[in-house]
Short mmCIF file of C-alpha atoms and ligand atoms in Angstrom, two decimals:
data_model
loop_
_atom_site.label_atom_id
_atom_site.label_comp_id
_atom_site.label_asym_id
_atom_site.label_seq_id
_atom_site.Cartn_x
_atom_site.Cartn_y
_atom_site.Cartn_z
CA MET A 1 18.91 65.25 -97.94
CA GLY A 2 19.01 64.36 -94.26
CA LYS A 3 20.26 66.57 -91.49
CA VAL A 4 23.37 64.57 -90.66
CA LEU A 5 24.41 64.20 -94.29
CA ASP A 6 23.98 67.96 -94.77
CA TYR A 7 26.13 68.50 -91.70
CA ILE A 8 28.85 66.16 -93.04
CA ASN A 9 28.88 67.77 -96.49
CA GLU A 10 29.08 71.21 -94.94
CA ALA A 11 31.92 70.17 -92.60
CA VAL A 12 33.87 68.64 -95.49
CA ARG A 13 33.48 71.82 -97.54
CA LYS A 14 35.02 73.83 -94.70
CA ASN A 15 38.05 71.75 -93.78
CA ALA A 16 39.41 68.26 -93.20
CA VAL A 17 37.13 66.27 -90.94
CA HIS A 18 37.84 63.76 -88.22
CA MET A 19 35.42 61.15 -86.88
CA THR A 20 35.96 59.04 -83.79
CA LEU A 21 35.06 55.35 -83.84
CA ILE A 22 33.94 53.78 -80.60
CA ASP A 23 33.61 50.01 -80.30
CA PRO A 24 31.05 49.34 -77.52
CA ASP A 25 32.97 46.15 -76.60
CA LYS A 26 36.20 47.97 -75.78
CA GLN A 27 35.12 50.06 -72.77
CA ASP A 28 32.06 50.59 -70.61
CA PRO A 29 29.42 53.15 -71.64
CA GLU A 30 30.69 55.64 -69.05
CA GLU A 31 34.19 55.61 -70.54
CA ALA A 32 32.78 55.75 -74.08
CA GLY A 33 30.93 58.90 -73.05
CA ARG A 34 34.07 60.41 -71.57
CA ILE A 35 36.18 59.67 -74.67
CA SER A 36 33.48 61.10 -76.94
CA LYS A 37 33.30 64.30 -74.95
CA GLU A 38 37.06 64.77 -75.23
CA ALA A 39 36.96 63.93 -78.94
CA GLN A 40 34.33 66.61 -79.55
CA HIS A 41 36.37 69.05 -77.52
CA PHE A 42 39.44 68.36 -79.70
CA GLY A 43 37.40 69.00 -82.86
CA SER A 44 36.12 65.59 -83.93
CA SER A 45 32.97 66.09 -86.03
CA ALA A 46 31.03 62.91 -85.25
CA ILE A 47 31.11 59.79 -83.12
CA MET A 48 30.73 56.52 -84.98
CA VAL A 49 29.69 53.48 -82.96
CA GLY A 50 30.33 49.94 -84.15
CA GLY A 51 32.57 46.88 -83.98
CA SER A 52 33.16 43.84 -86.17
CA THR A 53 32.43 41.22 -83.57
CA GLY A 54 29.78 40.26 -81.05
CA VAL A 55 27.27 43.06 -81.37
CA ASP A 56 25.38 43.27 -78.12
CA LEU A 57 22.30 45.36 -78.70
CA GLU A 58 21.77 46.19 -75.06
CA LEU A 59 25.37 47.34 -74.65
CA THR A 60 25.26 49.32 -77.90
CA ASP A 61 22.10 51.02 -76.73
CA ARG A 62 23.55 51.97 -73.34
CA THR A 63 26.76 53.18 -74.99
CA VAL A 64 24.91 55.32 -77.54
CA ARG A 65 22.73 56.90 -74.87
CA ARG A 66 25.72 57.70 -72.71
CA ILE A 67 27.58 59.23 -75.63
CA LYS A 68 24.51 61.23 -76.67
CA SER A 69 24.24 62.77 -73.25
CA ASN A 70 27.91 63.85 -73.44
CA VAL A 71 28.16 65.37 -76.91
CA SER A 72 26.29 67.62 -79.32
CA ILE A 73 27.92 66.26 -82.52
CA PRO A 74 26.08 63.48 -84.40
CA VAL A 75 26.30 59.90 -83.15
CA ILE A 76 26.31 57.61 -86.16
CA SER A 77 25.90 53.86 -86.33
CA PHE A 78 28.71 52.09 -88.14
CA PRO A 79 27.14 48.65 -88.34
CA SER A 80 28.80 45.34 -88.99
CA SER A 81 25.42 43.65 -89.37
CA SER A 82 21.76 44.46 -88.92
CA GLY A 83 22.16 43.60 -85.22
CA GLY A 84 23.85 46.77 -84.01
CA LEU A 85 21.08 49.33 -84.47
CA SER A 86 19.71 51.38 -81.60
CA PRO A 87 16.92 53.95 -81.82
CA GLY A 88 19.28 56.42 -80.10
CA PHE A 89 21.43 56.99 -83.21
CA ASP A 90 21.16 60.23 -85.18
CA ALA A 91 22.08 58.45 -88.41
CA VAL A 92 23.38 55.16 -89.73
CA TYR A 93 26.04 54.62 -92.34
CA PHE A 94 23.91 52.42 -94.53
CA LEU A 95 26.87 50.64 -95.97
CA SER A 96 27.41 47.96 -98.54
CA MET A 97 30.72 46.13 -98.52
CA LEU A 98 31.13 46.34 -102.26
CA ASN A 99 34.08 43.93 -102.47
CA SER A 100 32.53 41.21 -100.33
CA THR A 101 32.25 37.76 -101.90
CA ASN A 102 29.01 37.12 -100.02
CA PRO A 103 25.85 38.97 -101.08
CA ARG A 104 24.77 38.94 -97.45
CA HIS A 105 27.26 41.77 -96.81
CA ILE A 106 26.38 43.66 -99.99
CA THR A 107 22.57 43.69 -99.81
CA GLY A 108 21.36 40.89 -97.51
CA GLU A 109 21.85 42.34 -94.03
CA GLN A 110 20.80 45.69 -95.45
CA ALA A 111 17.44 44.38 -96.64
CA TYR A 112 16.78 43.34 -93.07
CA ALA A 113 18.21 46.47 -91.45
CA SER A 114 16.27 48.88 -93.69
CA THR A 115 12.95 48.10 -92.00
CA LEU A 116 14.50 48.71 -88.58
CA VAL A 117 16.04 51.98 -89.78
CA LYS A 118 12.58 53.08 -90.92
CA GLU A 119 10.90 51.95 -87.73
CA PHE A 120 13.47 53.72 -85.53
CA GLY A 121 13.37 56.85 -87.70
CA ILE A 122 17.17 56.94 -88.07
CA GLU A 123 18.65 58.87 -91.00
CA PRO A 124 20.28 56.43 -93.45
CA ILE A 125 23.40 57.61 -95.27
CA GLY A 126 24.25 55.35 -98.20
CA MET A 127 27.92 54.41 -98.21
CA GLY A 128 30.15 52.31 -100.45
CA TYR A 129 32.49 50.43 -98.14
CA ILE A 130 35.65 49.10 -99.73
CA VAL A 131 38.11 46.89 -97.88
CA ILE A 132 41.79 47.31 -98.64
CA GLU A 133 44.73 45.09 -97.60
CA PRO A 134 45.33 44.03 -94.81
CA GLY A 135 41.59 44.33 -94.08
CA MET A 136 41.87 42.78 -90.61
CA LYS A 137 38.82 41.41 -88.81
CA VAL A 138 36.26 43.23 -90.93
CA ALA A 139 37.64 41.59 -94.08
CA GLU A 140 37.30 38.19 -92.47
CA VAL A 141 33.81 38.75 -91.08
CA GLY A 142 32.67 40.43 -94.30
CA GLU A 143 34.28 37.71 -96.50
CA ALA A 144 36.00 40.43 -98.54
CA ASP A 145 37.85 39.89 -101.78
CA ILE A 146 40.51 42.21 -100.39
CA ILE A 147 41.94 44.90 -102.68
CA GLY A 148 45.74 44.72 -102.66
CA ARG A 149 47.70 47.85 -101.78
CA LYS A 150 48.87 48.15 -105.39
CA GLU A 151 45.50 47.45 -106.97
CA ILE A 152 44.62 51.09 -107.44
CA ARG A 153 42.47 50.61 -110.50
CA ARG A 154 40.28 48.10 -108.66
CA ALA A 155 39.86 50.51 -105.76
CA VAL A 156 38.89 53.32 -108.16
CA GLY A 157 36.45 50.97 -109.90
CA TYR A 158 34.59 50.17 -106.69
CA ALA A 159 34.64 53.80 -105.56
CA LEU A 160 33.19 55.04 -108.86
CA ALA A 161 30.62 52.25 -108.83
CA ALA A 162 29.54 53.44 -105.36
CA GLU A 163 29.06 56.96 -106.67
CA TYR A 164 27.16 55.75 -109.76
CA PHE A 165 24.87 53.70 -107.48
CA GLY A 166 24.02 56.99 -105.78
CA MET A 167 25.87 56.33 -102.55
CA LYS A 168 26.67 59.53 -100.68
CA LEU A 169 30.06 58.58 -99.22
CA VAL A 170 32.93 56.27 -100.10
CA TYR A 171 34.96 54.62 -97.34
CA LEU A 172 38.39 53.09 -97.98
CA GLU A 173 38.99 50.77 -95.04
CA ALA A 174 42.33 49.13 -94.23
CA GLY A 175 40.75 47.48 -91.17
CA SER A 176 40.77 48.43 -87.53
CA GLY A 177 44.22 47.92 -86.04
CA ALA A 178 45.89 47.59 -89.48
CA ASN A 179 49.68 47.87 -89.40
CA LYS A 180 49.57 50.09 -92.49
CA PRO A 181 46.84 52.55 -93.45
CA VAL A 182 45.39 52.83 -96.97
CA PRO A 183 48.30 53.76 -99.31
CA PRO A 184 48.53 57.46 -100.26
CA ASP A 185 48.70 56.78 -104.02
CA MET A 186 45.41 54.89 -103.80
CA ILE A 187 43.77 57.77 -101.91
CA ILE A 188 45.10 60.26 -104.49
CA GLU A 189 43.70 58.34 -107.44
CA VAL A 190 40.31 57.60 -105.86
CA ARG A 191 39.94 61.25 -104.81
CA LYS A 192 40.71 62.33 -108.37
CA GLN A 193 37.98 60.16 -109.84
CA ILE A 194 35.01 60.57 -107.50
CA SER A 195 33.05 63.61 -106.44
CA VAL A 196 31.43 62.41 -103.20
CA PRO A 197 33.33 62.79 -99.89
CA LEU A 198 36.05 60.20 -99.31
CA ILE A 199 36.51 58.60 -95.89
CA VAL A 200 39.75 56.83 -95.01
CA GLY A 201 40.33 54.69 -91.94
CA GLY A 202 42.17 51.76 -90.45
CA GLY A 203 45.64 51.89 -88.94
CA ILE A 204 45.87 55.67 -88.58
CA ARG A 205 47.49 56.11 -85.18
CA ASP A 206 49.51 59.28 -85.32
CA ALA A 207 49.44 62.82 -86.66
CA ASP A 208 51.84 62.02 -89.54
CA ALA A 209 49.65 59.23 -90.88
CA ALA A 210 46.52 61.37 -90.53
CA SER A 211 48.21 64.29 -92.23
CA LEU A 212 49.39 62.11 -95.12
CA ALA A 213 45.87 60.75 -95.64
CA VAL A 214 44.42 64.28 -95.78
CA ARG A 215 47.20 65.59 -98.04
CA SER A 216 46.49 62.66 -100.36
CA GLY A 217 42.82 63.64 -100.56
CA ALA A 218 40.89 62.07 -97.68
CA ASP A 219 38.01 64.36 -96.74
CA ILE A 220 37.30 62.47 -93.55
CA VAL A 221 39.76 60.53 -91.40
CA VAL A 222 38.44 57.93 -88.97
CA THR A 223 40.39 56.72 -85.97
CA GLY A 224 39.34 54.10 -83.47
CA THR A 225 42.18 52.11 -81.91
CA VAL A 226 44.31 55.13 -81.00
CA VAL A 227 42.18 56.10 -78.00
CA GLU A 228 42.31 52.58 -76.60
CA ARG A 229 46.02 52.91 -75.83
CA ASN A 230 47.91 54.70 -73.10
CA GLY A 231 48.18 58.38 -73.90
CA GLY A 232 45.57 57.84 -76.58
CA LEU A 233 43.62 61.01 -75.90
CA ASN A 234 46.75 63.12 -76.37
CA ARG A 235 47.41 61.36 -79.65
CA LEU A 236 43.85 62.02 -80.69
CA LYS A 237 44.24 65.69 -79.92
CA GLU A 238 47.41 65.82 -82.05
CA ILE A 239 45.76 63.96 -84.92
CA ILE A 240 42.74 66.25 -85.04
CA GLY A 241 44.82 69.41 -84.58
CA THR A 242 47.13 68.35 -87.39
CA ILE A 243 44.49 67.53 -89.97
CA LYS A 244 42.74 70.85 -89.35
CA LYS A 245 46.06 72.58 -90.05
CA VAL A 246 46.71 70.57 -93.21
CA ARG A 247 43.36 71.59 -94.67
CA PRO A 248 42.18 74.60 -92.69
CA GLY A 249 38.84 76.33 -93.20
C1 LIG B 1 37.95 50.88 -88.48
O1 LIG B 1 38.70 52.55 -89.94
C2 LIG B 1 38.33 52.30 -88.64
O2 LIG B 1 36.73 50.63 -89.10
C3 LIG B 1 39.36 52.71 -87.61
O3 LIG B 1 40.50 51.91 -87.60
O4 LIG B 1 40.84 51.29 -85.21
O5 LIG B 1 42.76 51.24 -86.82
O6 LIG B 1 41.80 53.40 -86.07
P1 LIG B 1 41.55 51.97 -86.36
#
């Protein structure tokens, strides 16, 4: 097992985990570094870097380097395509959008990215990525056959399939900026059925929503949009503080 995956598994065993998503398009590298430093200080366990649109390799690279010089927690690529990889990453979520209708997002981009991952010497962490309603931009770009909020059995099916394929993590994604996060009853059922760590993200913007996700069974909560708003860092602090209380070490 790789170093970053070991670190994630260990963190999840101890208590509920938070990861901060930074979209390189949303702020300059300096600001990304500043946000990441604060996030680490509040107790976030990793910085994920990625965005669904317009991946600019040069900007990603500068952003990753800036973040790396500001934090000691892992900086993980959260790619939307093979284009967003930088040699500066500690690891990459080597994800397959399992409910895409286009094989390009299930195995195509990955077949291209794998050689770059090898060349750069980045740790790949296999992940089953499952897009739930409303799905937002990532559903559109990834041509997802979106799983409805009530389609719990379908969500469980994809999550179990991910585990049986040998993927190390399962991610239930409502989409960045979603007006509603992944429903609690879906999280509960998926958590019951799988044994690998469960990540939940999309639309989690306050401590209550984060707490509900963790109480339902999310091992890892991802937030992105919240820090882009006024007072966002305070919100982030509250979110991380709350989830650590809900499932303390
Ligand atoms: C998106 O799940 C993440 O991939 C985070 O979503 O930006 O809504 O926090 P938000």
